[in-house]
DNA sequence: ACCCAGGTCATCA
DNA sequence: TGATGACCTGGG
């Protein structure tokens, strides 16, 4: 059965009673889940992950080029997972296109199994507000307790999981309500985001239809969202692949490799646009993963 | 005790 | 516009 258009990407997809198997190159669970774009996937074993997406618990297992989906069905695969995992994109072609020189060649070779997920806008917005000046274990911890506090409970294999809190469920919350998640000074940013999105000052779910610059300007209205966080939201939840989020790592490696001198975020952004055009976001992810693990 | 973590905000020139 | 500190919290 052919579920997706990317025939070269998805060599074969087979449906079983409670397992969907995907035969594919250019998809590595470890690389995809541990490259810093998402925070609610947890490793439970070698090549084995459990994650929360929307109101679902998805369990995945990879052995070589074979990836199995558990606790889901064909309908959700077509309606949700193809989109979420960007399965219709030909990553072989993409990598070929952006690997214009030695370093990007090395980076794409190193992280060729990375896929940029298409995550929920609201969850991504809050996640990256929390990510600012923070470390990954603590970001995950905060998001976990935030979900436990306000999210819907889901049971799976005798364990309890919590979906990410919906906007509606957060209406009217105060800084005090957030004390127990220990998000520190970011609590007031979360409150501001809840208010501005709920009141429609920021039309979050329409931003993907705007030009990148327009959408970024809207996101910057929310306290706690600066250029870097805005670009992460645009890239990881709205398919704005021309974004090149600039954090300390990307700044360092871009300067070292391409500038060979100090530079400014503005210069780096222009460079990335000229170099990789609408694929700048992919280039950023490969570089980031490469830089963090190899430098 | 001190430093750092995928930045952002407030303040001041 | 552009530069400079402060900043919750928890782990090393």
mmCIF file of C-alpha atoms (C1' of nucleotides) in Angstrom:
data_model
loop_
_atom_site.group_PDB
_atom_site.id
_atom_site.type_symbol
_atom_site.label_atom_id
_atom_site.label_comp_id
_atom_site.label_asym_id
_atom_site.label_seq_id
_atom_site.Cartn_x
_atom_site.Cartn_y
_atom_site.Cartn_z
ATOM 1 C CA UNK A 1 0.000 0.000 0.000
ATOM 2 C CA UNK A 2 1.294 3.418 -0.870
ATOM 3 C CA UNK A 3 0.226 5.978 1.670
ATOM 4 C CA UNK A 4 2.417 8.893 0.748
ATOM 5 C CA UNK A 5 3.669 10.572 -2.356
ATOM 6 C CA UNK A 6 7.360 10.248 -1.564
ATOM 7 C CA UNK A 7 7.754 6.874 -3.105
ATOM 8 C CA UNK A 8 11.520 7.049 -2.997
ATOM 9 C CA UNK A 9 11.423 8.008 0.632
ATOM 10 C CA UNK A 10 8.937 5.442 1.783
ATOM 11 C CA UNK A 11 9.989 2.313 0.062
ATOM 12 C CA UNK A 12 7.302 0.364 1.746
ATOM 13 C CA UNK A 13 4.659 0.765 4.390
ATOM 14 C CA UNK A 14 2.860 -2.196 5.844
ATOM 15 C CA UNK A 15 -0.094 -2.242 8.174
ATOM 16 C CA UNK A 16 -0.479 -4.887 10.806
ATOM 17 C CA UNK A 17 -2.993 -5.330 13.549
ATOM 18 C CA UNK A 18 -1.337 -3.068 16.073
ATOM 19 C CA UNK A 19 1.826 -2.049 14.343
ATOM 20 C CA UNK A 20 2.677 -0.008 11.273
ATOM 21 C CA UNK A 21 6.033 -0.661 9.706
ATOM 22 C CA UNK A 22 7.882 1.850 7.585
ATOM 23 C CA UNK A 23 10.876 0.992 5.447
ATOM 24 C CA UNK A 24 12.825 4.137 4.921
ATOM 25 C CA UNK A 25 16.212 5.776 4.635
ATOM 26 C CA UNK A 26 16.795 9.309 5.942
ATOM 27 C CA UNK A 27 14.840 8.795 9.131
ATOM 28 C CA UNK A 28 16.584 8.114 12.401
ATOM 29 C CA UNK A 29 14.579 8.269 15.614
ATOM 30 C CA UNK A 30 17.512 9.169 17.838
ATOM 31 C CA UNK A 31 18.635 11.986 15.569
ATOM 32 C CA UNK A 32 15.141 13.296 15.012
ATOM 33 C CA UNK A 33 14.116 13.265 18.660
ATOM 34 C CA UNK A 34 17.426 14.311 20.158
ATOM 35 C CA UNK A 35 18.411 17.180 17.877
ATOM 36 C CA UNK A 36 16.705 19.707 20.132
ATOM 37 C CA UNK A 37 13.519 20.454 18.210
ATOM 38 C CA UNK A 38 11.159 18.615 20.573
ATOM 39 C CA UNK A 39 10.969 17.937 24.280
ATOM 40 C CA UNK A 40 8.267 15.361 24.837
ATOM 41 C CA UNK A 41 9.846 12.276 23.337
ATOM 42 C CA UNK A 42 11.590 9.971 25.763
ATOM 43 C CA UNK A 43 14.007 7.179 25.115
ATOM 44 C CA UNK A 44 12.863 3.975 26.752
ATOM 45 C CA UNK A 45 15.439 1.679 25.197
ATOM 46 C CA UNK A 46 17.850 1.292 22.293
ATOM 47 C CA UNK A 47 16.093 2.792 19.238
ATOM 48 C CA UNK A 48 12.907 2.806 21.258
ATOM 49 C CA UNK A 49 10.913 5.963 22.096
ATOM 50 C CA UNK A 50 7.595 6.999 23.575
ATOM 51 C CA UNK A 51 6.249 10.447 22.813
ATOM 52 C CA UNK A 52 3.266 12.675 23.342
ATOM 53 C CA UNK A 53 1.747 14.334 20.321
ATOM 54 C CA UNK A 54 -1.600 16.106 20.485
ATOM 55 C CA UNK A 55 -3.768 13.857 22.655
ATOM 56 C CA UNK A 56 -1.927 10.692 21.717
ATOM 57 C CA UNK A 57 0.814 8.502 23.082
ATOM 58 C CA UNK A 58 2.906 7.122 20.246
ATOM 59 C CA UNK A 59 5.456 4.381 20.721
ATOM 60 C CA UNK A 60 8.175 3.881 18.123
ATOM 61 C CA UNK A 61 10.956 1.444 17.541
ATOM 62 C CA UNK A 62 13.730 1.456 14.982
ATOM 63 C CA UNK A 63 16.001 -1.287 13.790
ATOM 64 C CA UNK A 64 18.121 -0.323 10.804
ATOM 65 C CA UNK A 65 15.860 1.195 8.169
ATOM 66 C CA UNK A 66 12.756 -0.336 9.637
ATOM 67 C CA UNK A 67 10.641 1.904 11.830
ATOM 68 C CA UNK A 68 7.610 0.614 13.709
ATOM 69 C CA UNK A 69 4.697 2.673 14.994
ATOM 70 C CA UNK A 70 2.724 1.277 17.925
ATOM 71 C CA UNK A 71 -0.515 2.340 19.595
ATOM 72 C CA UNK A 72 -1.867 3.899 16.420
ATOM 73 C CA UNK A 73 -3.756 2.967 13.293
ATOM 74 C CA UNK A 74 -3.823 3.542 9.565
ATOM 75 C CA UNK A 75 -6.150 6.509 9.802
ATOM 76 C CA UNK A 76 -3.933 8.395 12.227
ATOM 77 C CA UNK A 77 -0.893 7.463 10.213
ATOM 78 C CA UNK A 78 -2.352 9.168 7.158
ATOM 79 C CA UNK A 79 -4.028 12.043 8.995
ATOM 80 C CA UNK A 80 -1.366 12.830 11.576
ATOM 81 C CA UNK A 81 1.965 11.049 11.325
ATOM 82 C CA UNK A 82 2.726 11.638 7.653
ATOM 83 C CA UNK A 83 2.414 15.338 8.316
ATOM 84 C CA UNK A 84 4.098 15.347 11.738
ATOM 85 C CA UNK A 85 7.150 13.429 10.526
ATOM 86 C CA UNK A 86 7.289 15.284 7.208
ATOM 87 C CA UNK A 87 7.136 11.947 5.415
ATOM 88 C CA UNK A 88 6.290 13.371 2.025
ATOM 89 C CA UNK A 89 9.552 15.249 1.702
ATOM 90 C CA UNK A 90 12.434 13.760 -0.197
ATOM 91 C CA UNK A 91 15.308 14.275 2.231
ATOM 92 C CA UNK A 92 17.807 12.717 -0.139
ATOM 93 C CA UNK A 93 17.142 15.472 -2.640
ATOM 94 C CA UNK A 94 17.073 18.115 0.070
ATOM 95 C CA UNK A 95 20.452 17.065 1.449
ATOM 96 C CA UNK A 96 21.910 17.011 -2.036
ATOM 97 C CA UNK A 97 20.641 20.535 -2.565
ATOM 98 C CA UNK A 98 22.039 22.133 0.576
ATOM 99 C CA UNK A 99 25.341 20.279 0.758
ATOM 100 C CA UNK A 100 27.207 22.851 -1.269
ATOM 101 C CA UNK A 101 30.488 22.693 0.560
ATOM 102 C CA UNK A 102 32.616 20.532 2.795
ATOM 103 C CA UNK A 103 31.217 21.361 6.217
ATOM 104 C CA UNK A 104 27.540 21.072 5.294
ATOM 105 C CA UNK A 105 28.360 17.829 3.500
ATOM 106 C CA UNK A 106 29.860 16.510 6.712
ATOM 107 C CA UNK A 107 26.945 17.799 8.788
ATOM 108 C CA UNK A 108 24.282 16.219 6.575
ATOM 109 C CA UNK A 109 26.217 12.980 6.461
ATOM 110 C CA UNK A 110 26.467 13.019 10.235
ATOM 111 C CA UNK A 111 22.789 13.776 10.841
ATOM 112 C CA UNK A 112 21.176 12.428 7.687
ATOM 113 C CA UNK A 113 18.389 10.816 9.684
ATOM 114 C CA UNK A 114 17.107 14.105 11.076
ATOM 115 C CA UNK A 115 13.621 15.127 10.009
ATOM 116 C CA UNK A 116 12.103 18.440 10.966
ATOM 117 C CA UNK A 117 8.875 17.671 12.770
ATOM 118 C CA UNK A 118 5.732 19.685 12.216
ATOM 119 C CA UNK A 119 4.573 20.196 15.780
ATOM 120 C CA UNK A 120 1.608 21.915 17.364
ATOM 121 C CA UNK A 121 1.923 25.713 17.299
ATOM 122 C CA UNK A 122 0.843 26.301 20.873
ATOM 123 C CA UNK A 123 3.012 23.583 22.357
ATOM 124 C CA UNK A 124 6.007 24.769 20.366
ATOM 125 C CA UNK A 125 5.459 28.370 21.397
ATOM 126 C CA UNK A 126 5.418 27.544 25.115
ATOM 127 C CA UNK A 127 8.240 25.029 24.797
ATOM 128 C CA UNK A 128 10.638 27.508 23.263
ATOM 129 C CA UNK A 129 9.701 30.293 25.640
ATOM 130 C CA UNK A 130 10.778 27.910 28.379
ATOM 131 C CA UNK A 131 13.915 26.937 26.489
ATOM 132 C CA UNK A 132 15.461 30.408 26.752
ATOM 133 C CA UNK A 133 18.561 30.521 28.947
ATOM 134 C CA UNK A 134 17.801 27.009 30.130
ATOM 135 C CA UNK A 135 19.085 23.476 29.706
ATOM 136 C CA UNK A 136 17.377 20.551 28.042
ATOM 137 C CA UNK A 137 16.796 18.280 31.072
ATOM 138 C CA UNK A 138 15.167 21.135 32.944
ATOM 139 C CA UNK A 139 13.140 22.262 29.914
ATOM 140 C CA UNK A 140 11.745 18.725 29.667
ATOM 141 C CA UNK A 141 11.039 18.625 33.370
ATOM 142 C CA UNK A 142 9.145 21.919 33.325
ATOM 143 C CA UNK A 143 7.065 20.886 30.304
ATOM 144 C CA UNK A 144 6.329 17.559 31.934
ATOM 145 C CA UNK A 145 5.000 19.094 35.134
ATOM 146 C CA UNK A 146 3.143 21.768 33.181
ATOM 147 C CA UNK A 147 1.352 19.011 31.261
ATOM 148 C CA UNK A 148 0.696 17.026 34.397
ATOM 149 C CA UNK A 149 -0.793 20.109 36.027
ATOM 150 C CA UNK A 150 -3.116 21.233 33.223
ATOM 151 C CA UNK A 151 -3.122 18.542 30.541
ATOM 152 C CA UNK A 152 -5.456 15.677 29.850
ATOM 153 C CA UNK A 153 -4.473 12.345 31.328
ATOM 154 C CA UNK A 154 -3.864 9.447 28.939
ATOM 155 C CA UNK A 155 -3.292 5.889 30.077
ATOM 156 C CA UNK A 156 -1.093 3.540 28.122
ATOM 157 C CA UNK A 157 0.283 0.158 29.171
ATOM 158 C CA UNK A 158 -0.550 0.884 32.782
ATOM 159 C CA UNK A 159 1.344 4.158 32.818
ATOM 160 C CA UNK A 160 -0.086 7.650 32.988
ATOM 161 C CA UNK A 161 0.837 10.273 30.428
ATOM 162 C CA UNK A 162 -0.367 13.830 30.018
ATOM 163 C CA UNK A 163 -1.206 15.659 26.825
ATOM 164 C CA UNK A 164 0.088 19.183 26.405
ATOM 165 C CA UNK A 165 -2.400 21.656 27.935
ATOM 166 C CA UNK A 166 -4.775 23.229 25.459
ATOM 167 C CA UNK A 167 -5.187 26.976 25.238
ATOM 168 C CA UNK A 168 -8.745 26.728 26.531
ATOM 169 C CA UNK A 169 -7.691 24.803 29.629
ATOM 170 C CA UNK A 170 -5.282 27.606 30.522
ATOM 171 C CA UNK A 171 -7.700 30.475 30.297
ATOM 172 C CA UNK A 172 -7.442 32.698 33.340
ATOM 173 C CA UNK A 173 -4.406 31.077 34.967
ATOM 174 C CA UNK A 174 -2.091 33.257 37.053
ATOM 175 C CA UNK A 175 1.612 33.293 37.866
ATOM 176 C CA UNK A 176 0.766 31.723 41.189
ATOM 177 C CA UNK A 177 -0.867 28.749 39.461
ATOM 178 C CA UNK A 178 2.435 28.137 37.732
ATOM 179 C CA UNK A 179 4.643 28.203 40.821
ATOM 180 C CA UNK A 180 4.811 24.448 41.155
ATOM 181 C CA UNK A 181 6.209 23.874 37.675
ATOM 182 C CA UNK A 182 9.284 25.884 38.675
ATOM 183 C CA UNK A 183 9.594 27.779 35.433
ATOM 184 C CA UNK A 184 11.058 30.755 37.265
ATOM 185 C CA UNK A 185 10.826 34.134 35.584
ATOM 186 C CA UNK A 186 9.359 32.479 32.489
ATOM 187 C CA UNK A 187 6.007 32.078 34.255
ATOM 188 C CA UNK A 188 5.000 35.632 33.427
ATOM 189 C CA UNK A 189 5.868 34.991 29.791
ATOM 190 C CA UNK A 190 3.580 31.955 29.735
ATOM 191 C CA UNK A 191 0.784 34.074 31.198
ATOM 192 C CA UNK A 192 1.350 36.746 28.579
ATOM 193 C CA UNK A 193 1.235 34.134 25.810
ATOM 194 C CA UNK A 194 -2.003 32.619 27.131
ATOM 195 C CA UNK A 195 -3.598 36.047 27.268
ATOM 196 C CA UNK A 196 -2.436 37.368 23.897
ATOM 197 C CA UNK A 197 -3.366 34.202 22.039
ATOM 198 C CA UNK A 198 -6.653 33.636 23.846
ATOM 199 C CA UNK A 199 -7.698 37.241 23.364
ATOM 200 C CA UNK A 200 -6.757 37.120 19.712
ATOM 201 C CA UNK A 201 -4.040 39.766 19.862
ATOM 202 C CA UNK A 202 -1.925 37.103 18.228
ATOM 203 C CA UNK A 203 -3.799 34.898 15.773
ATOM 204 C CA UNK A 204 -1.517 31.943 16.384
ATOM 205 C CA UNK A 205 -3.176 29.357 14.180
ATOM 206 C CA UNK A 206 -3.244 31.674 11.203
ATOM 207 C CA UNK A 207 0.426 32.606 11.278
ATOM 208 C CA UNK A 208 1.417 29.726 9.034
ATOM 209 C CA UNK A 209 -0.532 31.406 6.263
ATOM 210 C CA UNK A 210 1.468 34.629 6.534
ATOM 211 C CA UNK A 211 4.854 35.446 5.088
ATOM 212 C CA UNK A 212 7.677 34.539 7.463
ATOM 213 C CA UNK A 213 8.500 38.174 8.286
ATOM 214 C CA UNK A 214 4.874 38.983 9.027
ATOM 215 C CA UNK A 215 4.436 35.924 11.219
ATOM 216 C CA UNK A 216 7.652 36.642 13.105
ATOM 217 C CA UNK A 217 6.517 40.163 13.849
ATOM 218 C CA UNK A 218 3.321 38.801 15.383
ATOM 219 C CA UNK A 219 5.176 36.310 17.577
ATOM 220 C CA UNK A 220 7.503 39.033 18.861
ATOM 221 C CA UNK A 221 4.494 40.728 20.460
ATOM 222 C CA UNK A 222 4.538 38.070 23.155
ATOM 223 C CA UNK A 223 6.864 38.646 26.111
ATOM 224 C CA UNK A 224 9.638 36.101 26.308
ATOM 225 C CA UNK A 225 9.693 35.628 22.554
ATOM 226 C CA UNK A 226 12.737 37.174 20.932
ATOM 227 C CA UNK A 227 14.177 36.514 17.468
ATOM 228 C CA UNK A 228 15.630 33.099 18.274
ATOM 229 C CA UNK A 229 12.529 31.703 19.963
ATOM 230 C CA UNK A 230 10.308 33.133 17.233
ATOM 231 C CA UNK A 231 12.371 31.437 14.535
ATOM 232 C CA UNK A 232 12.191 28.100 16.350
ATOM 233 C CA UNK A 233 8.409 28.351 16.535
ATOM 234 C CA UNK A 234 8.198 29.258 12.856
ATOM 235 C CA UNK A 235 10.516 26.460 11.815
ATOM 236 C CA UNK A 236 9.280 23.648 14.033
ATOM 237 C CA UNK A 237 5.546 24.238 13.900
ATOM 238 C CA UNK A 238 4.706 26.349 10.853
ATOM 239 C CA UNK A 239 6.928 24.979 8.126
ATOM 240 C CA UNK A 240 8.765 28.279 7.707
ATOM 241 C CA UNK A 241 11.885 26.581 6.439
ATOM 242 C CA UNK A 242 13.580 29.809 5.449
ATOM 243 C CA UNK A 243 14.181 30.560 9.150
ATOM 244 C CA UNK A 244 17.651 30.085 10.558
ATOM 245 C CA UNK A 245 17.333 30.265 14.366
ATOM 246 C CA UNK A 246 20.508 31.773 15.789
ATOM 247 C CA UNK A 247 21.574 30.557 19.202
ATOM 248 C CA UNK A 248 25.048 30.480 20.757
ATOM 249 C CA UNK A 249 25.990 27.221 19.021
ATOM 250 C CA UNK A 250 24.842 28.190 15.558
ATOM 251 C CA UNK A 251 26.437 31.575 15.926
ATOM 252 C CA UNK A 252 29.758 30.050 16.917
ATOM 253 C CA UNK A 253 29.865 27.430 14.204
ATOM 254 C CA UNK A 254 28.631 29.752 11.452
ATOM 255 C CA UNK A 255 31.287 32.290 12.354
ATOM 256 C CA UNK A 256 33.996 29.688 12.597
ATOM 257 C CA UNK A 257 33.178 27.907 9.367
ATOM 258 C CA UNK A 258 31.829 30.562 7.026
ATOM 259 C CA UNK A 259 32.913 33.956 8.365
ATOM 260 C CA UNK A 260 36.197 33.156 10.040
ATOM 261 C CA UNK A 261 35.603 36.216 12.206
ATOM 262 C CA UNK A 262 33.096 37.665 14.648
ATOM 263 C CA UNK A 263 29.758 38.676 13.178
ATOM 264 C CA UNK A 264 26.254 39.800 14.062
ATOM 265 C CA UNK A 265 22.938 37.911 13.995
ATOM 266 C CA UNK A 266 21.866 40.178 11.149
ATOM 267 C CA UNK A 267 24.866 39.213 9.043
ATOM 268 C CA UNK A 268 24.381 35.541 9.839
ATOM 269 C CA UNK A 269 20.729 35.653 8.872
ATOM 270 C CA UNK A 270 21.490 37.278 5.544
ATOM 271 C CA UNK A 271 24.250 34.778 4.890
ATOM 272 C CA UNK A 272 21.927 31.835 5.591
ATOM 273 C CA UNK A 273 19.235 33.231 3.295
ATOM 274 C CA UNK A 274 21.711 33.751 0.456
ATOM 275 C CA UNK A 275 23.366 30.383 0.969
ATOM 276 C CA UNK A 276 20.430 28.035 1.511
ATOM 277 C CA UNK A 277 17.373 30.075 0.581
ATOM 278 C CA UNK A 278 14.161 28.346 1.605
ATOM 279 C CA UNK A 279 16.094 25.435 3.055
ATOM 280 C CA UNK A 280 18.007 27.481 5.623
ATOM 281 C CA UNK A 281 16.107 25.866 8.469
ATOM 282 C CA UNK A 282 17.201 22.389 7.467
ATOM 283 C CA UNK A 283 20.792 23.580 7.162
ATOM 284 C CA UNK A 284 20.503 25.028 10.651
ATOM 285 C CA UNK A 285 19.328 21.732 12.119
ATOM 286 C CA UNK A 286 22.070 19.665 10.522
ATOM 287 C CA UNK A 287 24.705 22.185 11.613
ATOM 288 C CA UNK A 288 23.313 22.421 15.115
ATOM 289 C CA UNK A 289 23.252 18.672 15.629
ATOM 290 C CA UNK A 290 26.735 18.337 14.165
ATOM 291 C CA UNK A 291 28.157 21.198 16.200
ATOM 292 C CA UNK A 292 26.701 20.063 19.502
ATOM 293 C CA UNK A 293 27.852 16.499 19.156
ATOM 294 C CA UNK A 294 31.138 16.798 17.330
ATOM 295 C CA UNK A 295 32.709 20.067 18.476
ATOM 296 C "C1'" DA B 1 30.412 28.855 46.408
ATOM 297 C "C1'" DC B 2 30.301 29.555 41.541
ATOM 298 C "C1'" DC B 3 29.158 28.659 36.726
ATOM 299 C "C1'" DC B 4 26.329 27.472 33.095
ATOM 300 C "C1'" DA B 5 22.146 26.386 30.251
ATOM 301 C "C1'" DG B 6 19.503 26.477 22.398
ATOM 302 C "C1'" DG B 7 17.898 34.249 25.272
ATOM 303 C "C1'" DT B 8 15.087 38.072 26.469
ATOM 304 C "C1'" DC B 9 14.045 42.208 28.851
ATOM 305 C "C1'" DA B 10 14.927 46.683 30.721
ATOM 306 C "C1'" DT B 11 17.830 50.408 30.724
ATOM 307 C "C1'" DC B 12 20.883 53.840 28.910
ATOM 308 C "C1'" DA B 13 23.909 56.087 25.434
ATOM 309 C "C1'" DT C 1 19.707 50.927 16.732
ATOM 310 C "C1'" DG C 2 23.267 48.896 19.773
ATOM 311 C "C1'" DA C 3 25.664 47.501 24.121
ATOM 312 C "C1'" DT C 4 25.328 45.808 29.017
ATOM 313 C "C1'" DG C 5 23.622 43.217 33.188
ATOM 314 C "C1'" DA C 6 20.164 40.775 35.594
ATOM 315 C "C1'" DC C 7 17.537 36.774 35.630
ATOM 316 C "C1'" DC C 8 14.464 31.500 38.200
ATOM 317 C "C1'" DT C 9 16.277 27.082 38.846
ATOM 318 C "C1'" DG C 10 18.953 22.969 39.490
ATOM 319 C "C1'" DG C 11 22.942 20.160 38.350
ATOM 320 C "C1'" DG C 12 28.021 19.768 38.154
#
